[in-house]
mmCIF file with all atom_site columns, C-alpha atoms in Angstrom:
data_model
loop_
_atom_site.group_PDB
_atom_site.id
_atom_site.type_symbol
_atom_site.label_atom_id
_atom_site.label_alt_id
_atom_site.label_comp_id
_atom_site.label_asym_id
_atom_site.label_entity_id
_atom_site.label_seq_id
_atom_site.pdbx_PDB_ins_code
_atom_site.Cartn_x
_atom_site.Cartn_y
_atom_site.Cartn_z
_atom_site.occupancy
_atom_site.B_iso_or_equiv
_atom_site.pdbx_formal_charge
_atom_site.auth_seq_id
_atom_site.auth_comp_id
_atom_site.auth_asym_id
_atom_site.auth_atom_id
_atom_site.pdbx_PDB_model_num
ATOM 1   C CA . UNK A 1 1   ? 0.000   0.000  0.000   1.00 0.00 ? 130 UNK A CA 1
ATOM 2   C CA . UNK A 1 2   ? 1.372   3.424  -0.950  1.00 0.00 ? 131 UNK A CA 1
ATOM 3   C CA . UNK A 1 3   ? 1.799   6.467  1.244   1.00 0.00 ? 132 UNK A CA 1
ATOM 4   C CA . UNK A 1 4   ? -0.296  9.600  0.974   1.00 0.00 ? 133 UNK A CA 1
ATOM 5   C CA . UNK A 1 5   ? 1.183   13.000 0.238   1.00 0.00 ? 134 UNK A CA 1
ATOM 6   C CA . UNK A 1 6   ? 0.554   15.359 3.160   1.00 0.00 ? 135 UNK A CA 1
ATOM 7   C CA . UNK A 1 7   ? 0.525   19.156 2.708   1.00 0.00 ? 136 UNK A CA 1
ATOM 8   C CA . UNK A 1 8   ? 1.512   21.079 5.835   1.00 0.00 ? 137 UNK A CA 1
ATOM 9   C CA . UNK A 1 9   ? 3.349   24.161 7.057   1.00 0.00 ? 138 UNK A CA 1
ATOM 10  C CA . UNK A 1 10  ? 7.101   23.829 6.594   1.00 0.00 ? 139 UNK A CA 1
ATOM 11  C CA . UNK A 1 11  ? 9.339   23.257 9.593   1.00 0.00 ? 140 UNK A CA 1
ATOM 12  C CA . UNK A 1 12  ? 12.821  24.715 9.970   1.00 0.00 ? 141 UNK A CA 1
ATOM 13  C CA . UNK A 1 13  ? 14.207  21.210 9.471   1.00 0.00 ? 142 UNK A CA 1
ATOM 14  C CA . UNK A 1 14  ? 12.671  21.174 5.946   1.00 0.00 ? 143 UNK A CA 1
ATOM 15  C CA . UNK A 1 15  ? 14.868  23.996 4.633   1.00 0.00 ? 144 UNK A CA 1
ATOM 16  C CA . UNK A 1 16  ? 17.612  21.838 3.133   1.00 0.00 ? 145 UNK A CA 1
ATOM 17  C CA . UNK A 1 17  ? 15.124  19.581 1.336   1.00 0.00 ? 146 UNK A CA 1
ATOM 18  C CA . UNK A 1 18  ? 13.248  22.644 0.011   1.00 0.00 ? 147 UNK A CA 1
ATOM 19  C CA . UNK A 1 19  ? 16.561  24.072 -1.201  1.00 0.00 ? 148 UNK A CA 1
ATOM 20  C CA . UNK A 1 20  ? 17.402  20.882 -3.119  1.00 0.00 ? 149 UNK A CA 1
ATOM 21  C CA . UNK A 1 21  ? 13.854  20.514 -4.460  1.00 0.00 ? 150 UNK A CA 1
ATOM 22  C CA . UNK A 1 22  ? 13.809  24.069 -5.821  1.00 0.00 ? 151 UNK A CA 1
ATOM 23  C CA . UNK A 1 23  ? 17.092  23.446 -7.582  1.00 0.00 ? 152 UNK A CA 1
ATOM 24  C CA . UNK A 1 24  ? 15.771  20.265 -9.168  1.00 0.00 ? 153 UNK A CA 1
ATOM 25  C CA . UNK A 1 25  ? 12.370  21.652 -10.147 1.00 0.00 ? 154 UNK A CA 1
ATOM 26  C CA . UNK A 1 26  ? 13.479  24.959 -11.630 1.00 0.00 ? 155 UNK A CA 1
ATOM 27  C CA . UNK A 1 27  ? 15.973  23.318 -14.013 1.00 0.00 ? 156 UNK A CA 1
ATOM 28  C CA . UNK A 1 28  ? 13.195  22.879 -16.595 1.00 0.00 ? 157 UNK A CA 1
ATOM 29  C CA . UNK A 1 29  ? 12.266  26.567 -16.333 1.00 0.00 ? 158 UNK A CA 1
ATOM 30  C CA . UNK A 1 30  ? 15.911  27.559 -16.728 1.00 0.00 ? 159 UNK A CA 1
ATOM 31  C CA . UNK A 1 31  ? 16.208  25.348 -19.794 1.00 0.00 ? 160 UNK A CA 1
ATOM 32  C CA . UNK A 1 32  ? 12.941  26.678 -21.253 1.00 0.00 ? 161 UNK A CA 1
ATOM 33  C CA . UNK A 1 33  ? 14.220  30.260 -21.062 1.00 0.00 ? 162 UNK A CA 1
ATOM 34  C CA . UNK A 1 34  ? 17.932  29.633 -21.487 1.00 0.00 ? 163 UNK A CA 1
ATOM 35  C CA . UNK A 1 35  ? 18.555  31.368 -18.173 1.00 0.00 ? 164 UNK A CA 1
ATOM 36  C CA . UNK A 1 36  ? 20.169  29.580 -15.251 1.00 0.00 ? 165 UNK A CA 1
ATOM 37  C CA . UNK A 1 37  ? 20.169  32.684 -13.028 1.00 0.00 ? 166 UNK A CA 1
ATOM 38  C CA . UNK A 1 38  ? 16.546  32.208 -11.936 1.00 0.00 ? 167 UNK A CA 1
ATOM 39  C CA . UNK A 1 39  ? 16.291  33.068 -8.231  1.00 0.00 ? 168 UNK A CA 1
ATOM 40  C CA . UNK A 1 40  ? 15.275  29.562 -7.158  1.00 0.00 ? 169 UNK A CA 1
ATOM 41  C CA . UNK A 1 41  ? 18.497  28.222 -8.723  1.00 0.00 ? 170 UNK A CA 1
ATOM 42  C CA . UNK A 1 42  ? 20.888  30.730 -7.183  1.00 0.00 ? 171 UNK A CA 1
ATOM 43  C CA . UNK A 1 43  ? 19.248  31.335 -3.803  1.00 0.00 ? 172 UNK A CA 1
ATOM 44  C CA . UNK A 1 44  ? 21.616  30.334 -0.988  1.00 0.00 ? 173 UNK A CA 1
ATOM 45  C CA . UNK A 1 45  ? 20.566  27.773 1.614   1.00 0.00 ? 174 UNK A CA 1
ATOM 46  C CA . UNK A 1 46  ? 20.691  30.431 4.358   1.00 0.00 ? 175 UNK A CA 1
ATOM 47  C CA . UNK A 1 47  ? 18.065  32.426 2.458   1.00 0.00 ? 176 UNK A CA 1
ATOM 48  C CA . UNK A 1 48  ? 15.775  29.384 2.254   1.00 0.00 ? 177 UNK A CA 1
ATOM 49  C CA . UNK A 1 49  ? 16.268  28.804 5.989   1.00 0.00 ? 178 UNK A CA 1
ATOM 50  C CA . UNK A 1 50  ? 15.378  32.417 6.737   1.00 0.00 ? 179 UNK A CA 1
ATOM 51  C CA . UNK A 1 51  ? 12.286  32.203 4.530   1.00 0.00 ? 180 UNK A CA 1
ATOM 52  C CA . UNK A 1 52  ? 11.031  29.073 6.308   1.00 0.00 ? 181 UNK A CA 1
ATOM 53  C CA . UNK A 1 53  ? 11.369  30.860 9.641   1.00 0.00 ? 182 UNK A CA 1
ATOM 54  C CA . UNK A 1 54  ? 9.756   34.107 8.498   1.00 0.00 ? 183 UNK A CA 1
ATOM 55  C CA . UNK A 1 55  ? 7.411   33.553 5.571   1.00 0.00 ? 184 UNK A CA 1
ATOM 56  C CA . UNK A 1 56  ? 4.352   31.434 4.935   1.00 0.00 ? 185 UNK A CA 1
ATOM 57  C CA . UNK A 1 57  ? 5.912   28.245 3.537   1.00 0.00 ? 186 UNK A CA 1
ATOM 58  C CA . UNK A 1 58  ? 4.106   24.986 2.863   1.00 0.00 ? 187 UNK A CA 1
ATOM 59  C CA . UNK A 1 59  ? 5.537   21.648 1.864   1.00 0.00 ? 188 UNK A CA 1
ATOM 60  C CA . UNK A 1 60  ? 4.144   18.435 0.489   1.00 0.00 ? 189 UNK A CA 1
ATOM 61  C CA . UNK A 1 61  ? 5.594   15.355 2.176   1.00 0.00 ? 190 UNK A CA 1
ATOM 62  C CA . UNK A 1 62  ? 5.694   11.799 0.960   1.00 0.00 ? 191 UNK A CA 1
ATOM 63  C CA . UNK A 1 63  ? 6.842   10.027 4.086   1.00 0.00 ? 192 UNK A CA 1
ATOM 64  C CA . UNK A 1 64  ? 9.925   11.955 5.213   1.00 0.00 ? 193 UNK A CA 1
ATOM 65  C CA . UNK A 1 65  ? 10.662  13.379 1.749   1.00 0.00 ? 194 UNK A CA 1
ATOM 66  C CA . UNK A 1 66  ? 9.662   16.929 0.793   1.00 0.00 ? 195 UNK A CA 1
ATOM 67  C CA . UNK A 1 67  ? 8.212   16.564 -2.717  1.00 0.00 ? 196 UNK A CA 1
ATOM 68  C CA . UNK A 1 68  ? 6.623   19.999 -3.117  1.00 0.00 ? 197 UNK A CA 1
ATOM 69  C CA . UNK A 1 69  ? 6.881   23.510 -1.719  1.00 0.00 ? 198 UNK A CA 1
ATOM 70  C CA . UNK A 1 70  ? 5.466   27.012 -2.030  1.00 0.00 ? 199 UNK A CA 1
ATOM 71  C CA . UNK A 1 71  ? 6.244   30.326 -0.346  1.00 0.00 ? 200 UNK A CA 1
ATOM 72  C CA . UNK A 1 72  ? 4.117   33.391 0.344   1.00 0.00 ? 201 UNK A CA 1
ATOM 73  C CA . UNK A 1 73  ? 4.480   36.771 1.987   1.00 0.00 ? 202 UNK A CA 1
ATOM 74  C CA . UNK A 1 74  ? 2.060   39.626 2.672   1.00 0.00 ? 203 UNK A CA 1
ATOM 75  C CA . UNK A 1 75  ? 3.035   43.249 2.209   1.00 0.00 ? 204 UNK A CA 1
ATOM 76  C CA . UNK A 1 76  ? 1.807   46.184 4.253   1.00 0.00 ? 205 UNK A CA 1
ATOM 77  C CA . UNK A 1 77  ? -0.815  46.917 1.585   1.00 0.00 ? 206 UNK A CA 1
ATOM 78  C CA . UNK A 1 78  ? -2.408  43.472 2.092   1.00 0.00 ? 207 UNK A CA 1
ATOM 79  C CA . UNK A 1 79  ? -1.090  42.055 -1.173  1.00 0.00 ? 208 UNK A CA 1
ATOM 80  C CA . UNK A 1 80  ? 0.203   38.511 -0.875  1.00 0.00 ? 209 UNK A CA 1
ATOM 81  C CA . UNK A 1 81  ? 3.030   37.436 -3.140  1.00 0.00 ? 210 UNK A CA 1
ATOM 82  C CA . UNK A 1 82  ? 3.156   33.732 -3.846  1.00 0.00 ? 211 UNK A CA 1
ATOM 83  C CA . UNK A 1 83  ? 6.268   32.200 -5.332  1.00 0.00 ? 212 UNK A CA 1
ATOM 84  C CA . UNK A 1 84  ? 8.586   29.265 -5.833  1.00 0.00 ? 213 UNK A CA 1
ATOM 85  C CA . UNK A 1 85  ? 5.745   26.774 -6.215  1.00 0.00 ? 214 UNK A CA 1
ATOM 86  C CA . UNK A 1 86  ? 7.440   23.527 -7.145  1.00 0.00 ? 215 UNK A CA 1
ATOM 87  C CA . UNK A 1 87  ? 6.584   19.839 -7.252  1.00 0.00 ? 216 UNK A CA 1
ATOM 88  C CA . UNK A 1 88  ? 9.067   17.018 -7.737  1.00 0.00 ? 217 UNK A CA 1
ATOM 89  C CA . UNK A 1 89  ? 9.082   16.036 -11.433 1.00 0.00 ? 218 UNK A CA 1
ATOM 90  C CA . UNK A 1 90  ? 7.956   12.469 -10.706 1.00 0.00 ? 219 UNK A CA 1
ATOM 91  C CA . UNK A 1 91  ? 4.803   13.783 -8.965  1.00 0.00 ? 220 UNK A CA 1
ATOM 92  C CA . UNK A 1 92  ? 3.813   16.610 -11.311 1.00 0.00 ? 221 UNK A CA 1
ATOM 93  C CA . UNK A 1 93  ? 0.402   16.728 -13.015 1.00 0.00 ? 222 UNK A CA 1
ATOM 94  C CA . UNK A 1 94  ? -1.426  14.946 -10.187 1.00 0.00 ? 223 UNK A CA 1
ATOM 95  C CA . UNK A 1 95  ? -2.955  17.977 -8.443  1.00 0.00 ? 224 UNK A CA 1
ATOM 96  C CA . UNK A 1 96  ? -0.226  18.489 -5.876  1.00 0.00 ? 225 UNK A CA 1
ATOM 97  C CA . UNK A 1 97  ? 0.607   21.996 -7.118  1.00 0.00 ? 226 UNK A CA 1
ATOM 98  C CA . UNK A 1 98  ? -3.062  22.966 -6.762  1.00 0.00 ? 227 UNK A CA 1
ATOM 99  C CA . UNK A 1 99  ? -3.126  21.595 -3.199  1.00 0.00 ? 228 UNK A CA 1
ATOM 100 C CA . UNK A 1 100 ? -0.016  23.558 -2.255  1.00 0.00 ? 229 UNK A CA 1
ATOM 101 C CA . UNK A 1 101 ? -1.415  26.714 -3.840  1.00 0.00 ? 230 UNK A CA 1
ATOM 102 C CA . UNK A 1 102 ? -4.703  26.368 -1.943  1.00 0.00 ? 231 UNK A CA 1
ATOM 103 C CA . UNK A 1 103 ? -2.870  25.781 1.347   1.00 0.00 ? 232 UNK A CA 1
ATOM 104 C CA . UNK A 1 104 ? -0.713  28.895 1.015   1.00 0.00 ? 233 UNK A CA 1
ATOM 105 C CA . UNK A 1 105 ? -3.696  30.986 -0.163  1.00 0.00 ? 234 UNK A CA 1
ATOM 106 C CA . UNK A 1 106 ? -5.719  29.933 2.895   1.00 0.00 ? 235 UNK A CA 1
ATOM 107 C CA . UNK A 1 107 ? -2.898  30.731 5.312   1.00 0.00 ? 236 UNK A CA 1
ATOM 108 C CA . UNK A 1 108 ? -2.059  34.068 3.700   1.00 0.00 ? 237 UNK A CA 1
ATOM 109 C CA . UNK A 1 109 ? -5.716  35.081 3.813   1.00 0.00 ? 238 UNK A CA 1
ATOM 110 C CA . UNK A 1 110 ? -6.880  33.735 7.161   1.00 0.00 ? 239 UNK A CA 1
ATOM 111 C CA . UNK A 1 111 ? -3.673  33.995 9.209   1.00 0.00 ? 240 UNK A CA 1
ATOM 112 C CA . UNK A 1 112 ? -1.876  36.929 7.625   1.00 0.00 ? 241 UNK A CA 1
ATOM 113 C CA . UNK A 1 113 ? -4.755  39.109 6.421   1.00 0.00 ? 242 UNK A CA 1
ATOM 114 C CA . UNK A 1 114 ? -4.091  39.159 2.673   1.00 0.00 ? 243 UNK A CA 1
ATOM 115 C CA . UNK A 1 115 ? -6.766  40.850 0.595   1.00 0.00 ? 244 UNK A CA 1
ATOM 116 C CA . UNK A 1 116 ? -5.178  40.287 -2.825  1.00 0.00 ? 245 UNK A CA 1
ATOM 117 C CA . UNK A 1 117 ? -3.172  37.311 -4.065  1.00 0.00 ? 246 UNK A CA 1
ATOM 118 C CA . UNK A 1 118 ? -0.457  37.880 -6.684  1.00 0.00 ? 247 UNK A CA 1
ATOM 119 C CA . UNK A 1 119 ? 2.005   35.610 -8.418  1.00 0.00 ? 248 UNK A CA 1
ATOM 120 C CA . UNK A 1 120 ? 3.957   35.474 -11.653 1.00 0.00 ? 249 UNK A CA 1
ATOM 121 C CA . UNK A 1 121 ? 5.256   32.865 -14.021 1.00 0.00 ? 250 UNK A CA 1
ATOM 122 C CA . UNK A 1 122 ? 7.188   32.767 -17.261 1.00 0.00 ? 251 UNK A CA 1
ATOM 123 C CA . UNK A 1 123 ? 5.235   33.703 -20.376 1.00 0.00 ? 252 UNK A CA 1
ATOM 124 C CA . UNK A 1 124 ? 5.984   30.305 -21.963 1.00 0.00 ? 253 UNK A CA 1
ATOM 125 C CA . UNK A 1 125 ? 5.213   28.235 -18.855 1.00 0.00 ? 254 UNK A CA 1
ATOM 126 C CA . UNK A 1 126 ? 1.918   26.868 -20.171 1.00 0.00 ? 255 UNK A CA 1
ATOM 127 C CA . UNK A 1 127 ? 1.299   24.282 -17.443 1.00 0.00 ? 256 UNK A CA 1
ATOM 128 C CA . UNK A 1 128 ? 1.866   26.880 -14.727 1.00 0.00 ? 257 UNK A CA 1
ATOM 129 C CA . UNK A 1 129 ? -0.445  29.340 -16.454 1.00 0.00 ? 258 UNK A CA 1
ATOM 130 C CA . UNK A 1 130 ? -3.136  26.696 -16.757 1.00 0.00 ? 259 UNK A CA 1
ATOM 131 C CA . UNK A 1 131 ? -2.863  25.833 -13.037 1.00 0.00 ? 260 UNK A CA 1
ATOM 132 C CA . UNK A 1 132 ? -3.136  29.470 -12.007 1.00 0.00 ? 261 UNK A CA 1
ATOM 133 C CA . UNK A 1 133 ? -6.057  30.195 -14.312 1.00 0.00 ? 262 UNK A CA 1
ATOM 134 C CA . UNK A 1 134 ? -7.915  27.142 -12.996 1.00 0.00 ? 263 UNK A CA 1
ATOM 135 C CA . UNK A 1 135 ? -7.323  28.479 -9.495  1.00 0.00 ? 264 UNK A CA 1
ATOM 136 C CA . UNK A 1 136 ? -9.041  31.746 -10.444 1.00 0.00 ? 265 UNK A CA 1
ATOM 137 C CA . UNK A 1 137 ? -6.083  33.973 -11.261 1.00 0.00 ? 266 UNK A CA 1
ATOM 138 C CA . UNK A 1 138 ? -6.252  36.447 -14.135 1.00 0.00 ? 267 UNK A CA 1
ATOM 139 C CA . UNK A 1 139 ? -3.395  38.117 -15.971 1.00 0.00 ? 268 UNK A CA 1
ATOM 140 C CA . UNK A 1 140 ? -3.018  41.766 -14.971 1.00 0.00 ? 269 UNK A CA 1
ATOM 141 C CA . UNK A 1 141 ? 0.291   42.649 -16.601 1.00 0.00 ? 270 UNK A CA 1
ATOM 142 C CA . UNK A 1 142 ? 3.812   41.544 -17.243 1.00 0.00 ? 271 UNK A CA 1
ATOM 143 C CA . UNK A 1 143 ? 7.265   42.148 -15.887 1.00 0.00 ? 272 UNK A CA 1
ATOM 144 C CA . UNK A 1 144 ? 10.798  40.873 -16.285 1.00 0.00 ? 273 UNK A CA 1
ATOM 145 C CA . UNK A 1 145 ? 12.329  38.887 -13.420 1.00 0.00 ? 274 UNK A CA 1
ATOM 146 C CA . UNK A 1 146 ? 15.853  37.479 -13.577 1.00 0.00 ? 275 UNK A CA 1
ATOM 147 C CA . UNK A 1 147 ? 15.903  38.294 -17.302 1.00 0.00 ? 276 UNK A CA 1
ATOM 148 C CA . UNK A 1 148 ? 12.743  36.258 -18.024 1.00 0.00 ? 277 UNK A CA 1
ATOM 149 C CA . UNK A 1 149 ? 9.503   37.799 -19.301 1.00 0.00 ? 278 UNK A CA 1
ATOM 150 C CA . UNK A 1 150 ? 6.823   37.013 -16.710 1.00 0.00 ? 279 UNK A CA 1
ATOM 151 C CA . UNK A 1 151 ? 3.044   37.235 -16.690 1.00 0.00 ? 280 UNK A CA 1
ATOM 152 C CA . UNK A 1 152 ? 1.657   38.737 -13.465 1.00 0.00 ? 281 UNK A CA 1
ATOM 153 C CA . UNK A 1 153 ? -1.581  37.156 -12.252 1.00 0.00 ? 282 UNK A CA 1
ATOM 154 C CA . UNK A 1 154 ? -3.909  38.171 -9.430  1.00 0.00 ? 283 UNK A CA 1
ATOM 155 C CA . UNK A 1 155 ? -7.142  37.304 -7.705  1.00 0.00 ? 284 UNK A CA 1
ATOM 156 C CA . UNK A 1 156 ? -9.024  38.679 -4.748  1.00 0.00 ? 285 UNK A CA 1
ATOM 157 C CA . UNK A 1 157 ? -8.342  36.735 -1.586  1.00 0.00 ? 286 UNK A CA 1
ATOM 158 C CA . UNK A 1 158 ? -11.280 34.438 -0.837  1.00 0.00 ? 287 UNK A CA 1
ATOM 159 C CA . UNK A 1 159 ? -13.151 34.875 2.413   1.00 0.00 ? 288 UNK A CA 1
ATOM 160 C CA . UNK A 1 160 ? -13.109 32.235 5.113   1.00 0.00 ? 289 UNK A CA 1
ATOM 161 C CA . UNK A 1 161 ? -16.634 31.159 4.124   1.00 0.00 ? 290 UNK A CA 1
ATOM 162 C CA . UNK A 1 162 ? -15.472 30.354 0.588   1.00 0.00 ? 291 UNK A CA 1
ATOM 163 C CA . UNK A 1 163 ? -12.780 28.079 2.005   1.00 0.00 ? 292 UNK A CA 1
ATOM 164 C CA . UNK A 1 164 ? -15.254 26.388 4.322   1.00 0.00 ? 293 UNK A CA 1
ATOM 165 C CA . UNK A 1 165 ? -17.624 25.754 1.413   1.00 0.00 ? 294 UNK A CA 1
ATOM 166 C CA . UNK A 1 166 ? -14.856 24.156 -0.652  1.00 0.00 ? 295 UNK A CA 1
ATOM 167 C CA . UNK A 1 167 ? -13.549 21.880 2.102   1.00 0.00 ? 296 UNK A CA 1
#
């Protein structure tokens, strides 16, 4: 019998696994854009450790292995910024990214008071764009991050009742 993947808040002890997972997962993005300077590939381990201790970070665990992660922060204006959503390549396209996204959205909204959710992804990252659109995000502009053209997507933060209805 197989194990279930559990989505939960990251612990400080998860930082090294998140660091390695990001490096593995963002290789395909780097290859797609011909740019290996993407933040998730060059971020030092100490930065990941600091993020786990400070930010809203969720992981997906398969047993003791971290197989997915996502990070979020909320600015003073109530806008949440969600980033570095990644799922181990062997587990992609099974809904794990959507589960991680929902978990971080809930926490940013209910625990950290976000009123607007914002994220970005590369303009040629079709699977990412499809995930975000299915989750209710709409394109609101574009920007360049780490030399890669990005599409900026947003949605209003759901209320607690909307989360309760979907549970």
